Amino acid sequence: MANVALIGASGAVGSRILKELSDRGHRVTGIARSPEKIAALPGVTAKKGDVFDKEGLAELIRDHDAVISAVHFLDSDPDMLIAAVRASGVKRYLVVGGAGSLEVAPGKRLVDTAEFPAIYKAEAQKGADYLDKLKTVSDLDWTFLSPSAMFVPGERTGKFRVGKDTLLASDKGSSISFEDYAIAMVDEIEKPTHVRQRFTVGY
C-alpha cells in the first residue's frame, strides 16, 4: 500500500486515478482548489491546495511515497510544481501528460501535424515543454504518462497497449479511456518501470 498525494483529484482524469488508487487499497491525499468536489472514497483525505502556492503545496505533499500531478498545463506552472515536489522531499513524481508530444513519424510530433486541432494546441505545446523540462531533472524519479489522441470517459477494460514515444493507433484510431489510463498510472506506482521516462498507453 502506498501513500499518494494527488494534485487535481477532482478533475476528469484525477477523479478516475483517485478511484483506482482507492479501489486498490492505497491511501490518498486528494488535493484540489475545491476539496468538497473530491469524491469521498475509502482511504481518501481531501485537502484544499493551490498549484501556485509552492510552500503550501510542498507541505501538503510531504511524507508521501509518490505525488501525481493531474492538472492542466495551462492552469499551472511546471517550475512551481517541480519546485514544490523538491521542497517536499518526495522523490517519486508522476505527471498526467498529453498526446501532443508523441511522435507520428520519426522527428514529427502529433502537435505539429496539420490535423491537430488548433483549440488544443497551446495546452499540447505547454505539455511538450513540460516533458522537455522533466528530461533535465535528475533529482526526482519522474514519469510522464501520455494518453492516446482521443482521451475520453469510457470503460475500465484493463486491456490496452503500452508504448514509449510514438503515438499508439489502430484501425479504430488512437484512443484510451480515462479509466484504463488510471490503471496504467497506478500500475506505475505499484511497480515502477518507467522512471525518468515518458510512456504512453492506448488501444
Short mmCIF file of N, CA and C in Angstrom, two decimals, residues 7 12 62-63 68 81 83 86 89 105 109 114-115 122 141 149 156 166 176 178 187 189 194:
data_model
loop_
_atom_site.label_atom_id
_atom_site.label_comp_id
_atom_site.label_asym_id
_atom_site.label_seq_id
_atom_site.Cartn_x
_atom_site.Cartn_y
_atom_site.Cartn_z
N ILE A 7 -2.59 15.70 -6.92
CA ILE A 7 -2.93 17.10 -7.20
C ILE A 7 -3.89 17.13 -8.38
N ALA A 12 -11.39 15.53 -14.32
CA ALA A 12 -11.88 14.40 -15.13
C ALA A 12 -10.95 13.20 -15.05
N ARG A 62 4.24 16.55 1.53
CA ARG A 62 5.34 16.00 2.32
C ARG A 62 4.94 14.66 2.95
N ASP A 63 5.92 13.78 3.11
CA ASP A 63 5.74 12.48 3.78
C ASP A 63 4.87 11.50 3.00
N ILE A 68 1.26 12.61 -7.67
CA ILE A 68 0.75 12.62 -9.04
C ILE A 68 0.20 14.01 -9.33
N LEU A 81 5.44 23.54 -9.78
CA LEU A 81 5.11 22.17 -9.35
C LEU A 81 6.37 21.37 -9.02
N ALA A 83 9.27 22.56 -8.20
CA ALA A 83 9.89 23.15 -7.00
C ALA A 83 9.18 22.70 -5.74
N ARG A 86 10.17 19.10 -5.02
CA ARG A 86 11.53 19.09 -4.47
C ARG A 86 11.53 19.53 -3.00
N GLY A 89 10.44 16.92 -0.36
CA GLY A 89 11.31 15.79 -0.07
C GLY A 89 10.86 14.48 -0.70
N ALA A 105 5.69 10.19 -36.71
CA ALA A 105 6.73 9.77 -37.65
C ALA A 105 8.05 10.20 -37.01
N ARG A 109 6.10 15.40 -34.31
CA ARG A 109 5.17 15.26 -33.19
C ARG A 109 3.73 15.47 -33.64
N ALA A 114 -0.78 18.99 -39.37
CA ALA A 114 -1.82 19.92 -39.85
C ALA A 114 -3.19 19.57 -39.28
N GLU A 115 -3.38 18.29 -38.96
CA GLU A 115 -4.69 17.84 -38.48
C GLU A 115 -4.93 18.13 -37.00
N ALA A 122 -2.24 25.11 -27.69
CA ALA A 122 -1.49 25.77 -26.62
C ALA A 122 -1.26 24.82 -25.44
N ASP A 141 12.51 11.10 -9.25
CA ASP A 141 12.18 9.90 -10.03
C ASP A 141 10.84 10.15 -10.72
N ALA A 149 -4.46 9.91 -28.60
CA ALA A 149 -5.02 11.16 -29.12
C ALA A 149 -6.42 11.45 -28.57
N ARG A 156 -13.60 0.75 -18.01
CA ARG A 156 -12.37 0.20 -17.42
C ARG A 156 -12.26 -1.24 -17.91
N THR A 166 6.04 6.99 -29.30
CA THR A 166 5.28 7.01 -30.55
C THR A 166 3.78 6.86 -30.26
N ILE A 176 -7.75 6.13 -25.65
CA ILE A 176 -7.67 5.46 -24.36
C ILE A 176 -8.73 6.10 -23.46
N PHE A 178 -10.27 7.35 -19.79
CA PHE A 178 -9.73 7.84 -18.53
C PHE A 178 -9.53 6.68 -17.56
N ASP A 187 -0.56 1.29 -11.87
CA ASP A 187 0.41 0.21 -12.11
C ASP A 187 1.84 0.73 -11.96
N ILE A 189 2.87 3.21 -10.21
CA ILE A 189 3.19 3.48 -8.80
C ILE A 189 3.52 2.17 -8.09
N HIS A 194 9.05 2.90 -15.57
CA HIS A 194 9.37 3.99 -16.49
C HIS A 194 9.90 5.20 -15.71
#
